[in-house]
Amino acid sequence: MEFFLPFAIKPLVHKITYKYKLLMMGSCFSTEIGARLEQLKFDILQNPTGIIYHPLVISEVLIRIVKNHLFTPEDLFEETGIYHSWHHHSSFSGTNKDAVLENMNREIQKAHTFLKEAQFLFITPATSYGYFLKKNGKIVANCHKMPASIFEKKLVFAKEIKTSLSNALTEVRKFNNNIQIIFTISPVRHLRDGVVENNRSKAEVISAVNAIIDEGLGSYFPSYELVNDVLRDYRFFKEDFAHPNASAISFVLEKFIEYAIDAESIKILYRVEEIFESMHHQPKFPGTDEHIRFARQQLKKVEELKEEYPFLNLDSATGYFQQIIQHDS
């Protein structure tokens, strides 16, 4: 008896290794997966302008990264002593105008260099509903809790989404013709739009992305389908019924590893995971001989892994276990 819908995912032909650089752009779901991969010591750069939900904004940011187009003071606005940018998530906002601008431009320059060297670009749009400034018709990345009256909320249709993303990807490929592009659609439900409206919004994004895939401009990983058609249960969502919970993210990550990571890197991955899980081990009696012995054993594993794979950055694990050992001495 099957308790899950059988769902075969065709694996990537050219798979990811630990030596590759991965740029991830899109919704908060992509940052969850990216954070897990980062914990496993893959070379990841995520959302240099913060979390992005709308595909038109993703396109704008990609072109800005390719052209290394920096921000100016005119790109900022001040509200109650805090400086924001319509191009950025609120995590970039701050009270010091110069520091905010410097941070924004540092991240763009970093992304420009990273994208030139990257082997993979992941794009995870979440919605086709966009918020446009009434004064100039420009789409915003984040509303920064500004009054709804200054925005026009619009559903952007698949044709416009496809054109925008295709144009951006053309620029990306001119900049780095070796890059592989993987699309995945965020399974996060935008319930504030309404249930019917959320499904309509996702349908436009799905249609646009699949049109791009059909033209051979990228590959597709079905995170949306894994959550909504395989798991299909509110047990796999947080209390808001909108965001996949840790169990769902772990399930999707497992499928992603099978889909995208090469066999040698999977072996490394499990060894890295074991080391970092041991760092969360809570000893019953810290500082005892048994605890120190455990730390020495783990440090030996770290050193062996670093010797075999010098490109891995395991400094945090080395420092953690050395601190336990030195504290005893």
mmCIF file of N, CA and C in Angstrom, residues 259-317:
data_model
loop_
_atom_site.group_PDB
_atom_site.id
_atom_site.type_symbol
_atom_site.label_atom_id
_atom_site.label_comp_id
_atom_site.label_asym_id
_atom_site.label_seq_id
_atom_site.Cartn_x
_atom_site.Cartn_y
_atom_site.Cartn_z
ATOM 1 N N TYR A 259 18.746 14.562 -6.118
ATOM 2 C CA TYR A 259 18.565 15.165 -7.444
ATOM 3 C C TYR A 259 19.830 15.852 -7.947
ATOM 4 N N ALA A 260 20.550 16.544 -7.051
ATOM 5 C CA ALA A 260 21.541 17.514 -7.512
ATOM 6 C C ALA A 260 22.984 17.254 -7.101
ATOM 7 N N ILE A 261 23.228 16.498 -6.033
ATOM 8 C CA ILE A 261 24.583 16.371 -5.491
ATOM 9 C C ILE A 261 25.246 15.101 -6.010
ATOM 10 N N ASP A 262 26.519 15.201 -6.396
ATOM 11 C CA ASP A 262 27.198 14.011 -6.919
ATOM 12 C C ASP A 262 27.550 13.038 -5.792
ATOM 13 N N ALA A 263 27.806 11.775 -6.174
ATOM 14 C CA ALA A 263 27.954 10.689 -5.201
ATOM 15 C C ALA A 263 29.097 10.927 -4.215
ATOM 16 N N GLU A 264 30.241 11.410 -4.702
ATOM 17 C CA GLU A 264 31.381 11.664 -3.830
ATOM 18 C C GLU A 264 31.056 12.742 -2.807
ATOM 19 N N SER A 265 30.370 13.793 -3.246
ATOM 20 C CA SER A 265 30.018 14.881 -2.341
ATOM 21 C C SER A 265 28.978 14.449 -1.309
ATOM 22 N N ILE A 266 28.107 13.511 -1.677
ATOM 23 C CA ILE A 266 27.138 12.994 -0.703
ATOM 24 C C ILE A 266 27.858 12.276 0.432
ATOM 25 N N LYS A 267 28.901 11.534 0.092
ATOM 26 C CA LYS A 267 29.692 10.855 1.132
ATOM 27 C C LYS A 267 30.323 11.882 2.076
ATOM 28 N N ILE A 268 30.874 12.943 1.509
ATOM 29 C CA ILE A 268 31.477 14.004 2.324
ATOM 30 C C ILE A 268 30.398 14.664 3.179
ATOM 31 N N LEU A 269 29.272 14.922 2.570
ATOM 32 C CA LEU A 269 28.161 15.605 3.225
ATOM 33 C C LEU A 269 27.752 14.903 4.517
ATOM 34 N N TYR A 270 27.621 13.581 4.462
ATOM 35 C CA TYR A 270 27.193 12.846 5.658
ATOM 36 C C TYR A 270 28.246 12.906 6.756
ATOM 37 N N ARG A 271 29.509 12.935 6.385
ATOM 38 C CA ARG A 271 30.569 13.046 7.384
ATOM 39 C C ARG A 271 30.586 14.444 8.012
ATOM 40 N N VAL A 272 30.374 15.463 7.185
ATOM 41 C CA VAL A 272 30.285 16.826 7.701
ATOM 42 C C VAL A 272 29.089 16.954 8.645
ATOM 43 N N GLU A 273 27.961 16.399 8.221
ATOM 44 C CA GLU A 273 26.743 16.469 9.030
ATOM 45 C C GLU A 273 26.954 15.807 10.397
ATOM 46 N N GLU A 274 27.637 14.681 10.415
ATOM 47 C CA GLU A 274 27.895 13.971 11.668
ATOM 48 C C GLU A 274 28.730 14.827 12.626
ATOM 49 N N ILE A 275 29.726 15.518 12.069
ATOM 50 C CA ILE A 275 30.580 16.372 12.904
ATOM 51 C C ILE A 275 29.779 17.522 13.497
ATOM 52 N N PHE A 276 28.981 18.174 12.682
ATOM 53 C CA PHE A 276 28.260 19.338 13.189
ATOM 54 C C PHE A 276 27.099 18.950 14.105
ATOM 55 N N GLU A 277 26.548 17.763 13.925
ATOM 56 C CA GLU A 277 25.562 17.270 14.885
ATOM 57 C C GLU A 277 26.214 17.012 16.238
ATOM 58 N N SER A 278 27.458 16.536 16.216
ATOM 59 C CA SER A 278 28.163 16.273 17.477
ATOM 60 C C SER A 278 28.439 17.571 18.244
ATOM 61 N N MET A 279 28.500 18.720 17.529
ATOM 62 C CA MET A 279 28.701 20.002 18.197
ATOM 63 C C MET A 279 27.473 20.417 19.010
ATOM 64 N N HIS A 280 26.318 19.824 18.694
ATOM 65 C CA HIS A 280 25.093 20.120 19.445
ATOM 66 C C HIS A 280 24.875 19.128 20.590
ATOM 67 N N HIS A 281 25.817 18.216 20.731
ATOM 68 C CA HIS A 281 25.736 17.236 21.815
ATOM 69 C C HIS A 281 25.838 17.952 23.166
ATOM 70 N N GLN A 282 24.890 17.689 24.040
ATOM 71 C CA GLN A 282 24.880 18.303 25.371
ATOM 72 C C GLN A 282 25.375 17.290 26.404
ATOM 73 N N PRO A 283 26.628 17.427 26.856
ATOM 74 C CA PRO A 283 27.154 16.463 27.827
ATOM 75 C C PRO A 283 26.447 16.576 29.174
ATOM 76 N N LYS A 284 26.238 15.453 29.798
ATOM 77 C CA LYS A 284 25.595 15.459 31.117
ATOM 78 C C LYS A 284 26.504 16.098 32.153
ATOM 79 N N PHE A 285 27.816 15.838 31.993
ATOM 80 C CA PHE A 285 28.803 16.378 32.935
ATOM 81 C C PHE A 285 29.934 17.040 32.143
ATOM 82 N N PRO A 286 29.772 18.321 31.781
ATOM 83 C CA PRO A 286 30.814 19.027 31.005
ATOM 84 C C PRO A 286 32.136 19.061 31.762
ATOM 85 N N GLY A 287 33.231 18.944 31.016
ATOM 86 C CA GLY A 287 34.561 19.047 31.603
ATOM 87 C C GLY A 287 35.102 17.763 32.188
ATOM 88 N N THR A 288 34.299 16.695 32.171
ATOM 89 C CA THR A 288 34.785 15.405 32.686
ATOM 90 C C THR A 288 35.722 14.757 31.675
ATOM 91 N N ASP A 289 36.436 13.729 32.126
ATOM 92 C CA ASP A 289 37.338 12.995 31.234
ATOM 93 C C ASP A 289 36.583 12.456 30.020
ATOM 94 N N GLU A 290 35.369 12.004 30.255
ATOM 95 C CA GLU A 290 34.571 11.446 29.156
ATOM 96 C C GLU A 290 34.243 12.520 28.123
ATOM 97 N N HIS A 291 33.923 13.723 28.610
ATOM 98 C CA HIS A 291 33.605 14.825 27.709
ATOM 99 C C HIS A 291 34.834 15.237 26.891
ATOM 100 N N ILE A 292 35.982 15.298 27.557
ATOM 101 C CA ILE A 292 37.225 15.669 26.865
ATOM 102 C C ILE A 292 37.592 14.612 25.838
ATOM 103 N N ARG A 293 37.420 13.365 26.196
ATOM 104 C CA ARG A 293 37.726 12.263 25.273
ATOM 105 C C ARG A 293 36.825 12.348 24.033
ATOM 106 N N PHE A 294 35.558 12.651 24.263
ATOM 107 C CA PHE A 294 34.615 12.830 23.147
ATOM 108 C C PHE A 294 35.078 13.957 22.226
ATOM 109 N N ALA A 295 35.512 15.080 22.809
ATOM 110 C CA ALA A 295 35.970 16.229 22.014
ATOM 111 C C ALA A 295 37.210 15.872 21.208
ATOM 112 N N ARG A 296 38.120 15.123 21.806
ATOM 113 C CA ARG A 296 39.339 14.704 21.083
ATOM 114 C C ARG A 296 38.982 13.797 19.903
ATOM 115 N N GLN A 297 38.038 12.900 20.105
ATOM 116 C CA GLN A 297 37.614 12.000 19.033
ATOM 117 C C GLN A 297 37.010 12.788 17.866
ATOM 118 N N GLN A 298 36.175 13.770 18.197
ATOM 119 C CA GLN A 298 35.544 14.569 17.150
ATOM 120 C C GLN A 298 36.561 15.449 16.429
ATOM 121 N N LEU A 299 37.511 15.999 17.191
ATOM 122 C CA LEU A 299 38.550 16.822 16.572
ATOM 123 C C LEU A 299 39.392 15.993 15.606
ATOM 124 N N LYS A 300 39.647 14.760 15.953
ATOM 125 C CA LYS A 300 40.394 13.868 15.060
ATOM 126 C C LYS A 300 39.626 13.650 13.760
ATOM 127 N N LYS A 301 38.316 13.483 13.862
ATOM 128 C CA LYS A 301 37.486 13.316 12.662
ATOM 129 C C LYS A 301 37.547 14.564 11.780
ATOM 130 N N VAL A 302 37.509 15.734 12.420
ATOM 131 C CA VAL A 302 37.587 16.987 11.687
ATOM 132 C C VAL A 302 38.918 17.084 10.942
ATOM 133 N N GLU A 303 40.003 16.784 11.626
ATOM 134 C CA GLU A 303 41.333 16.881 11.022
ATOM 135 C C GLU A 303 41.503 15.900 9.872
ATOM 136 N N GLU A 304 40.956 14.700 10.028
ATOM 137 C CA GLU A 304 41.027 13.699 8.955
ATOM 138 C C GLU A 304 40.255 14.182 7.720
ATOM 139 N N LEU A 305 39.082 14.762 7.972
ATOM 140 C CA LEU A 305 38.263 15.247 6.858
ATOM 141 C C LEU A 305 38.944 16.415 6.150
ATOM 142 N N LYS A 306 39.555 17.323 6.914
ATOM 143 C CA LYS A 306 40.270 18.466 6.325
ATOM 144 C C LYS A 306 41.485 18.003 5.518
ATOM 145 N N GLU A 307 42.133 16.963 5.993
ATOM 146 C CA GLU A 307 43.304 16.440 5.272
ATOM 147 C C GLU A 307 42.891 15.814 3.943
ATOM 148 N N GLU A 308 41.764 15.101 3.963
ATOM 149 C CA GLU A 308 41.274 14.467 2.729
ATOM 150 C C GLU A 308 40.715 15.495 1.742
ATOM 151 N N TYR A 309 40.042 16.516 2.291
ATOM 152 C CA TYR A 309 39.359 17.493 1.443
ATOM 153 C C TYR A 309 39.737 18.902 1.920
ATOM 154 N N PRO A 310 40.912 19.397 1.522
ATOM 155 C CA PRO A 310 41.418 20.687 2.019
ATOM 156 C C PRO A 310 40.526 21.881 1.681
ATOM 157 N N PHE A 311 39.659 21.740 0.686
ATOM 158 C CA PHE A 311 38.789 22.852 0.283
ATOM 159 C C PHE A 311 37.633 23.069 1.255
ATOM 160 N N LEU A 312 37.394 22.129 2.186
ATOM 161 C CA LEU A 312 36.314 22.289 3.153
ATOM 162 C C LEU A 312 36.711 23.287 4.238
ATOM 163 N N ASN A 313 35.817 24.165 4.574
ATOM 164 C CA ASN A 313 36.053 25.113 5.667
ATOM 165 C C ASN A 313 35.397 24.570 6.938
ATOM 166 N N LEU A 314 36.211 23.960 7.777
ATOM 167 C CA LEU A 314 35.715 23.363 9.022
ATOM 168 C C LEU A 314 36.286 24.072 10.242
ATOM 169 N N ASP A 315 36.660 25.346 10.061
ATOM 170 C CA ASP A 315 37.307 26.085 11.144
ATOM 171 C C ASP A 315 36.433 26.189 12.386
ATOM 172 N N SER A 316 35.127 26.354 12.194
ATOM 173 C CA SER A 316 34.246 26.504 13.350
ATOM 174 C C SER A 316 34.218 25.233 14.192
ATOM 175 N N ALA A 317 34.259 24.075 13.532
ATOM 176 C CA ALA A 317 34.278 22.804 14.265
ATOM 177 C C ALA A 317 35.612 22.621 14.977
#
